[in-house]
Short mmCIF file of C-alpha atoms in Angstrom, two decimals:
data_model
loop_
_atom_site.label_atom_id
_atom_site.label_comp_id
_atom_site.label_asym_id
_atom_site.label_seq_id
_atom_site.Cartn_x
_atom_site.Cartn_y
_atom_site.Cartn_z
CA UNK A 16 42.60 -60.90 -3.03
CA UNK A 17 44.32 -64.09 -1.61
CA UNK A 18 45.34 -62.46 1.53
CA UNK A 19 48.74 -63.82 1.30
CA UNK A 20 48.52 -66.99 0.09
CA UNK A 21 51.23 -68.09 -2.46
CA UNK A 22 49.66 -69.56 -5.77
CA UNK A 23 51.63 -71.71 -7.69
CA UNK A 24 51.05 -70.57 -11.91
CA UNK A 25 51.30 -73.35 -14.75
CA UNK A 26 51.20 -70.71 -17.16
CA UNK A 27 50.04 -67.21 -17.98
CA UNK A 28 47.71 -65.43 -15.85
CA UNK A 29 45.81 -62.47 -15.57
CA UNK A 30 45.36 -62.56 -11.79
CA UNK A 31 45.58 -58.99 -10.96
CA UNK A 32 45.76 -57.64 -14.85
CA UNK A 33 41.50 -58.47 -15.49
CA UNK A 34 42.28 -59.32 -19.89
CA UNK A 35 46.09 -59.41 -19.93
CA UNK A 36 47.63 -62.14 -18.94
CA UNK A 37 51.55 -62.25 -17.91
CA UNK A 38 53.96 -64.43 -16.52
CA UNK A 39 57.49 -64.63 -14.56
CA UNK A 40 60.24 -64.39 -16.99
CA UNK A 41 63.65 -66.36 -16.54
CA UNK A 42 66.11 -63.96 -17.89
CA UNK A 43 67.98 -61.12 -15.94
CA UNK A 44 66.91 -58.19 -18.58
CA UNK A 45 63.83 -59.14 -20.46
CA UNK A 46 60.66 -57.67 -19.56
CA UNK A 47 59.67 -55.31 -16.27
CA UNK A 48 61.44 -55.44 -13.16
CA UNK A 49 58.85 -56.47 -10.13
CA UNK A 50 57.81 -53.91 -7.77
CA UNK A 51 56.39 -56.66 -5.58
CA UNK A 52 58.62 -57.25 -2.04
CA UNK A 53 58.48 -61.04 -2.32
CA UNK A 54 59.88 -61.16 -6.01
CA UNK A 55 63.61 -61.91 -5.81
CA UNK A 56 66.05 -65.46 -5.65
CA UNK A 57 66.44 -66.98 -2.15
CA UNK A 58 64.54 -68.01 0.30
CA UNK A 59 61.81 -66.47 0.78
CA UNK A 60 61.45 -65.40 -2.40
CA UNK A 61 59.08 -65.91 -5.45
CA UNK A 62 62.00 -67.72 -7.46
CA UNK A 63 62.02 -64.87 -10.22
CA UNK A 64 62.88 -61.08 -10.30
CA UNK A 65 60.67 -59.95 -13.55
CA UNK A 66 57.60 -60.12 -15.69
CA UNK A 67 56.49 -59.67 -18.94
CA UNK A 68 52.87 -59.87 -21.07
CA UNK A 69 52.54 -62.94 -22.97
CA UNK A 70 52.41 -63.63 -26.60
CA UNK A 71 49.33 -63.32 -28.43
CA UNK A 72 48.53 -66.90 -28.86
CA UNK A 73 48.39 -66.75 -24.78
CA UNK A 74 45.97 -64.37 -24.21
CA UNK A 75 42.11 -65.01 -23.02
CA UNK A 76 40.93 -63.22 -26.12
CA UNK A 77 39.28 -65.91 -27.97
CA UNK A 78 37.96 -67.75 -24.28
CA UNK A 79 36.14 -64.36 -23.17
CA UNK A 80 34.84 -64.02 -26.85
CA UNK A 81 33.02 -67.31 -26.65
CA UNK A 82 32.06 -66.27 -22.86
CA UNK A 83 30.47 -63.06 -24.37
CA UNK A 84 28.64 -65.11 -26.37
CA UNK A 85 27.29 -67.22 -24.11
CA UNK A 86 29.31 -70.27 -25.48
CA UNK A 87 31.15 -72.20 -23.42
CA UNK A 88 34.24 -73.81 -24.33
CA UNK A 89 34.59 -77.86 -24.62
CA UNK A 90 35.82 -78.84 -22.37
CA UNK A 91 34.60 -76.20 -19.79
CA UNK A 92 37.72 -74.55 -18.13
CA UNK A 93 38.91 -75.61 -14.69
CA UNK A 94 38.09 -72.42 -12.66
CA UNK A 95 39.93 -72.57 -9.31
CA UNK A 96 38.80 -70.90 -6.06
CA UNK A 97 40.45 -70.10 -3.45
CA UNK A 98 39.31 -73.38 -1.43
CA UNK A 99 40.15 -75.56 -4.08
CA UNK A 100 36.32 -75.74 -5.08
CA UNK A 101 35.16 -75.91 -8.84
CA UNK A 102 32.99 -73.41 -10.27
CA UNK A 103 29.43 -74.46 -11.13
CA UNK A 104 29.31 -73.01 -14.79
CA UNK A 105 27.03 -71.53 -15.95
CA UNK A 106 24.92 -70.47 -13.32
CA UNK A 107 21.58 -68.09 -12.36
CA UNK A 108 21.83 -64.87 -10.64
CA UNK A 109 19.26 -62.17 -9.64
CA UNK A 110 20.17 -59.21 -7.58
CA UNK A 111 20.72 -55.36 -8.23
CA UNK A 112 23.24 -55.80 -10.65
CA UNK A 113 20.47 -57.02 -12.65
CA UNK A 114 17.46 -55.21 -12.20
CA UNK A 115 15.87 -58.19 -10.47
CA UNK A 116 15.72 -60.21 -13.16
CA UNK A 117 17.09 -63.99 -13.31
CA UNK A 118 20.10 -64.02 -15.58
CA UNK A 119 22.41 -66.99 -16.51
CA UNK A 120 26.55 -65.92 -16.52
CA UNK A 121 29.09 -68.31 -18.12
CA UNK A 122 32.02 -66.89 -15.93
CA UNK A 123 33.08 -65.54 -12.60
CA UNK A 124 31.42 -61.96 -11.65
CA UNK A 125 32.17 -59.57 -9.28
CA UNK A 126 28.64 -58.69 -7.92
CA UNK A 127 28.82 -57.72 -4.54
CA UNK A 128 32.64 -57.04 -4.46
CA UNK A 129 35.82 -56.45 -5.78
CA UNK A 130 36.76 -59.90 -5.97
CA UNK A 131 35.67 -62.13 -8.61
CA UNK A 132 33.38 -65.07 -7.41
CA UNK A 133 31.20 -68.08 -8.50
CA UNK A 134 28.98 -70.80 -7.08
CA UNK A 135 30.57 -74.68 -6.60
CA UNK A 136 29.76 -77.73 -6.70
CA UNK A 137 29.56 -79.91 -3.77
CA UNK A 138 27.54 -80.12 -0.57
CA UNK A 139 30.29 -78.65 1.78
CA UNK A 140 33.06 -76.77 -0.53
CA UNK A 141 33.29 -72.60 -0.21
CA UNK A 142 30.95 -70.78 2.05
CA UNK A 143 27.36 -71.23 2.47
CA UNK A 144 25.73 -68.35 0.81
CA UNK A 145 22.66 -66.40 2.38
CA UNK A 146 20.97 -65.41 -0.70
CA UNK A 147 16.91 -65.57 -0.76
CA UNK A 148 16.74 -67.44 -3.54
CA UNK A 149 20.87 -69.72 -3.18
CA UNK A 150 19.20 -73.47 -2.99
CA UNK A 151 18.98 -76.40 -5.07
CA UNK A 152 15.20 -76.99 -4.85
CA UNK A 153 12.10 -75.21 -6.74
CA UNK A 154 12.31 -71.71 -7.29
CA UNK A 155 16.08 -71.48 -6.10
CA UNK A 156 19.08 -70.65 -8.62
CA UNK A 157 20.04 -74.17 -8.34
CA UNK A 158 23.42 -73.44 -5.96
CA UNK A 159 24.06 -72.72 -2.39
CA UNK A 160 27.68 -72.59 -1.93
CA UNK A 161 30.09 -70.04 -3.61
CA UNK A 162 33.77 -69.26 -3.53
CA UNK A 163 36.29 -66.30 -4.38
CA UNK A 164 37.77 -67.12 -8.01
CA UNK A 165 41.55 -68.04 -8.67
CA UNK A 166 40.90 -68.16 -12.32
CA UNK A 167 42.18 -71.18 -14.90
CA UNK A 168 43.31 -70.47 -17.46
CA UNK A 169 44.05 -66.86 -17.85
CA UNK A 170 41.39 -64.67 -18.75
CA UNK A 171 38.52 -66.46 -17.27
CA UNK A 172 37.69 -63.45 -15.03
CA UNK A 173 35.64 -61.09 -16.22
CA UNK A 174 37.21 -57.80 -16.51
CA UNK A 175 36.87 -54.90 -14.55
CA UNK A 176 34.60 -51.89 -16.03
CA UNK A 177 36.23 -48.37 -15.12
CA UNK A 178 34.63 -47.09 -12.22
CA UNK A 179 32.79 -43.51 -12.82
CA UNK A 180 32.81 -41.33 -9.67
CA UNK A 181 30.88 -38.47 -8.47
CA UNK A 182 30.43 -35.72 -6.40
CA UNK A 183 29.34 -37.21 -3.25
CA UNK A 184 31.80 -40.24 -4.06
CA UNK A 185 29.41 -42.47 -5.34
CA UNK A 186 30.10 -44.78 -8.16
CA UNK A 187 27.79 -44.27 -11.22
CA UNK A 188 25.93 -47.47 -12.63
CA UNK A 189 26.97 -48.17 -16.01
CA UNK A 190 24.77 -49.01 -18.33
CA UNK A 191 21.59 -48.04 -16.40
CA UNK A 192 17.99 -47.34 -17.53
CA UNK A 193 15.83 -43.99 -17.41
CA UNK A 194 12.67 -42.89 -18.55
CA UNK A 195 12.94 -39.30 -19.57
CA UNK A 196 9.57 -37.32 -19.34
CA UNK A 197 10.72 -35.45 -23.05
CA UNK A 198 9.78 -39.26 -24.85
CA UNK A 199 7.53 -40.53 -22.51
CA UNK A 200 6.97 -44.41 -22.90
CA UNK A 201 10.56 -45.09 -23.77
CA UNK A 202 13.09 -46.15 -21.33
CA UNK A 203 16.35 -45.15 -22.81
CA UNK A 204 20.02 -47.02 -21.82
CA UNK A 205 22.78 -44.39 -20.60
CA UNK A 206 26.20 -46.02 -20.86
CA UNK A 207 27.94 -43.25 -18.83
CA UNK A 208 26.95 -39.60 -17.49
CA UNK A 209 23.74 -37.40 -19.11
CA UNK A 210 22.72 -34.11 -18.46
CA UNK A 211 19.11 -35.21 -19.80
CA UNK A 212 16.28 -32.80 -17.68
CA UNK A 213 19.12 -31.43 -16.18
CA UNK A 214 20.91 -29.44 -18.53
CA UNK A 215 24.69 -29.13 -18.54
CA UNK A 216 24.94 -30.79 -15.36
CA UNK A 217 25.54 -34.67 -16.02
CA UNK A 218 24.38 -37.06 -13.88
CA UNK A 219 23.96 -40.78 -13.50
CA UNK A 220 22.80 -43.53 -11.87
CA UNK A 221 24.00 -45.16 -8.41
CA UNK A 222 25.52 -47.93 -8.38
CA UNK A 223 23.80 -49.83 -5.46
CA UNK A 224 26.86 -52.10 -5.06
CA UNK A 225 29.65 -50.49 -5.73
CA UNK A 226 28.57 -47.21 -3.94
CA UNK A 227 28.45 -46.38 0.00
CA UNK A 228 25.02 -47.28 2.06
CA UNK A 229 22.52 -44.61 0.99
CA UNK A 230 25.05 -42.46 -1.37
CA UNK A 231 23.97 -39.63 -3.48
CA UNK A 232 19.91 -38.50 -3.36
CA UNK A 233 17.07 -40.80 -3.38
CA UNK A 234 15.40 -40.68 -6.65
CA UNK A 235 11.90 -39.22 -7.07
CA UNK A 236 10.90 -41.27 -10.29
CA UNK A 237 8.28 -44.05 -9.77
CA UNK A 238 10.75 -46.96 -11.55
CA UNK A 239 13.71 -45.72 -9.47
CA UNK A 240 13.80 -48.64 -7.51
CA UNK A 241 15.40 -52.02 -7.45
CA UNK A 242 12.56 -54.41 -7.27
CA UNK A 243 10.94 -56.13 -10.20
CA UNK A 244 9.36 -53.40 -12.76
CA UNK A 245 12.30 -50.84 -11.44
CA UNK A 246 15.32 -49.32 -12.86
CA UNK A 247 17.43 -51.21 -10.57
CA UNK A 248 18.67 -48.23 -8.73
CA UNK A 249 17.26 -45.55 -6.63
CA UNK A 250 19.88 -43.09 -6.02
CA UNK A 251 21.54 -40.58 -8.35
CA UNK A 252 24.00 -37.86 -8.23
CA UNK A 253 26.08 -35.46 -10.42
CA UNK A 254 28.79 -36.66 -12.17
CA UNK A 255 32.54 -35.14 -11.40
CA UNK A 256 33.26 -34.87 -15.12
CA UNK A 257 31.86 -31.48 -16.61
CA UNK A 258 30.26 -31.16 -20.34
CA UNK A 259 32.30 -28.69 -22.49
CA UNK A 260 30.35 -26.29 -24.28
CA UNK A 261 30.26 -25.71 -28.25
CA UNK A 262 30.00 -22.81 -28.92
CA UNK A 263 27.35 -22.02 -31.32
CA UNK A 264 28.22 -20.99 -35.19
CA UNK A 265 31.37 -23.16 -35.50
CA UNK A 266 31.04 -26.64 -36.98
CA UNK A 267 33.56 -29.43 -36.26
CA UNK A 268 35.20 -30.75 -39.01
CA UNK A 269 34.36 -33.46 -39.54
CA UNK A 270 30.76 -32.50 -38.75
CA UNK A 271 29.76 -35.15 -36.16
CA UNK A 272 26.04 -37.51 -36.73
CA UNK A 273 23.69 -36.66 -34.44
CA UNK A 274 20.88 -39.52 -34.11
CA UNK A 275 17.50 -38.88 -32.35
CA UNK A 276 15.52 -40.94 -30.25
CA UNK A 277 13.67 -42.01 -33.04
CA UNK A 278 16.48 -43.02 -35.66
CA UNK A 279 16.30 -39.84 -37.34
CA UNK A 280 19.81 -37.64 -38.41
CA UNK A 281 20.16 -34.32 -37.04
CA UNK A 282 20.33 -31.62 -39.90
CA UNK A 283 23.02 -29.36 -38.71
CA UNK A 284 23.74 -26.65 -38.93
CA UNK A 285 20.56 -25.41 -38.71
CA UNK A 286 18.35 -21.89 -38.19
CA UNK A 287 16.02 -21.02 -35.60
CA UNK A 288 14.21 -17.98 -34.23
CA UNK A 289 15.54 -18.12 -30.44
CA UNK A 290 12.63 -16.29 -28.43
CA UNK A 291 14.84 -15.37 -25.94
CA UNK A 292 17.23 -12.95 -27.69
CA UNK A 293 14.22 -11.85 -30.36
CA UNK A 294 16.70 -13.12 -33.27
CA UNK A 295 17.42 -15.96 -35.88
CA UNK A 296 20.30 -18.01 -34.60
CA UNK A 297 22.09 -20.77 -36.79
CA UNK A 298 22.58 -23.31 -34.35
CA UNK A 299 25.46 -26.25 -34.44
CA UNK A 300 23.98 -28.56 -31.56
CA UNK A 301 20.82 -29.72 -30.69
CA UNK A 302 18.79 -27.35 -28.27
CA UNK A 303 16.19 -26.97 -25.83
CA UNK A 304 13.79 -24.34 -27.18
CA UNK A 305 10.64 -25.14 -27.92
CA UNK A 306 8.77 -23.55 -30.86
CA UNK A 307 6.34 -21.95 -28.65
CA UNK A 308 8.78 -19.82 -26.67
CA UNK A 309 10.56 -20.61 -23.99
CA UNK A 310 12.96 -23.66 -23.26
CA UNK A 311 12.21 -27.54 -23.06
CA UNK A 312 11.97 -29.21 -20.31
#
């Protein structure tokens, strides 16, 4: 992220490892040998030849637990960017990644990027930004300059979600919001691929940042956009993982709960009169016949 510039650690880190943090060990056979060109003794040379996770009593768990919860710590952390700038914590943020809406973050984000990021205080530290709404007067977020994250002390980064791909090689927004025509009224949250209206083929959202210019198809749905009222997409596309089938008349053991949109327990198994085969059927999963005949939409 630094482009080759050398940073200089006063303890453990998680620079490159997003909620591990690791350091340079001093012996000759403890830990993992570095696959990294520069590690080695001599000029030249980082000083050290291998690595190791720290101890638990080192690790950002109970900082990012307090982030999470939208507590600070006392004293805030010294976050470090890569201009020497200090991070104006917390700060406001509206853009894709958040429907629109203004929302306050306690740490560094990664909106817009891979690398981590936050705005700084000072007139003339980091980079100008060109946001619509980056100034200090009414109406603005309150900051105009930001800066690419170093991160002090380790763990101060927030981590990296696991990027879902799809066909086209898009990257699917995770959580996102949909309003499926089956409940109408009630926008549900999807934290990874459905195959809701579309059955066995799973699909989710775009992510409008992480994704190519224009990636997967535009959506059709009058909230599939990313202004104020909208989704906060407007693209979708099918998913590269497939759903197994279950094959009907064989119940996992354990039986798996099955909730319903309104809070309710699936009874399962369960029998049905499936119009399409002119039979009872005890069915396992849920299903999309309706009682009329025929198949829900």
């Amino acid at each position: 992220d630094l482009q080759g510039a050398e940073v200089t650690y006063t303890g453990c880190t998680d620079m490159e490892s997003p909620g591990t943090a690791w350091c340079a060990v001093d012996e000759h056979s403890c830990g993992t040998a570095s696959e990294d060109p520069n590690a080695g003794i001599g000029a030249g040379h980082y000083g050290w030849t291998r690595w190791d996770i720290c101890e638990t009593s080192a690790q950002p768990t109970r900082v990012m637990a307090m982030i999470t919860d939208h507590i600070l710590p006392n004293p805030v952390p010294y976050v470090r960017t890569e201009n020497g700038c200090s991070c104006q914590l917390p700060f406001k943020y509206a853009g894709p990644e958040t429907g629109g809406k203004w929302e306050k973050f306690y740490s560094c984000q990664r909106f817009g990027g891979f690398s981590a990021w936050c705005p700084v205080q000072g007139k003339h530290c980091g980079q100008k930004s060109h946001l619509p709404h980056a100034h200090k007067g009414k109406g603005g977020f309150g900051w105009d300059h930001w800066d690419r994250c170093i991160g002090e002390p380790a763990g101060f980064l927030a981590p990296l979600k696991a990027k879902v791909l799809t066909r086209d090689g898009c990257v699917c927004k995770t959580p996102f919001q949909f309003d499926p025509r089956t409940v109408p009224g009630l926008e549900v949250t999807y934290t990874g691929c459905t195959d809701i209206e579309s059955p066995n083929q799973p699909w989710c959202a775009v992510d409008p940042v992480e994704s190519p210019p224009h990636c997967g198809t535009k959506s059709a749905d009058p909230k599939g956009h990313l202004g104020v009222g909208g989704y906060g997409w407007d693209h979708w596309d099918y998913c590269m993982e497939k759903i197994e089938a279950h094959q009907q008349g064989i119940m996992p053991s354990p039986a798996e709960t099955v909730q319903t949109v309104n809070g309710c327990t699936c009874q399962l198994p369960y029998k049905l009169f499936v119009p399409t085969i002119g039979t009872e059927q005890e069915m396992t999963t849920c299903n999309r016949y309706n009682l009329k005949g025929g198949t829900q939409s």
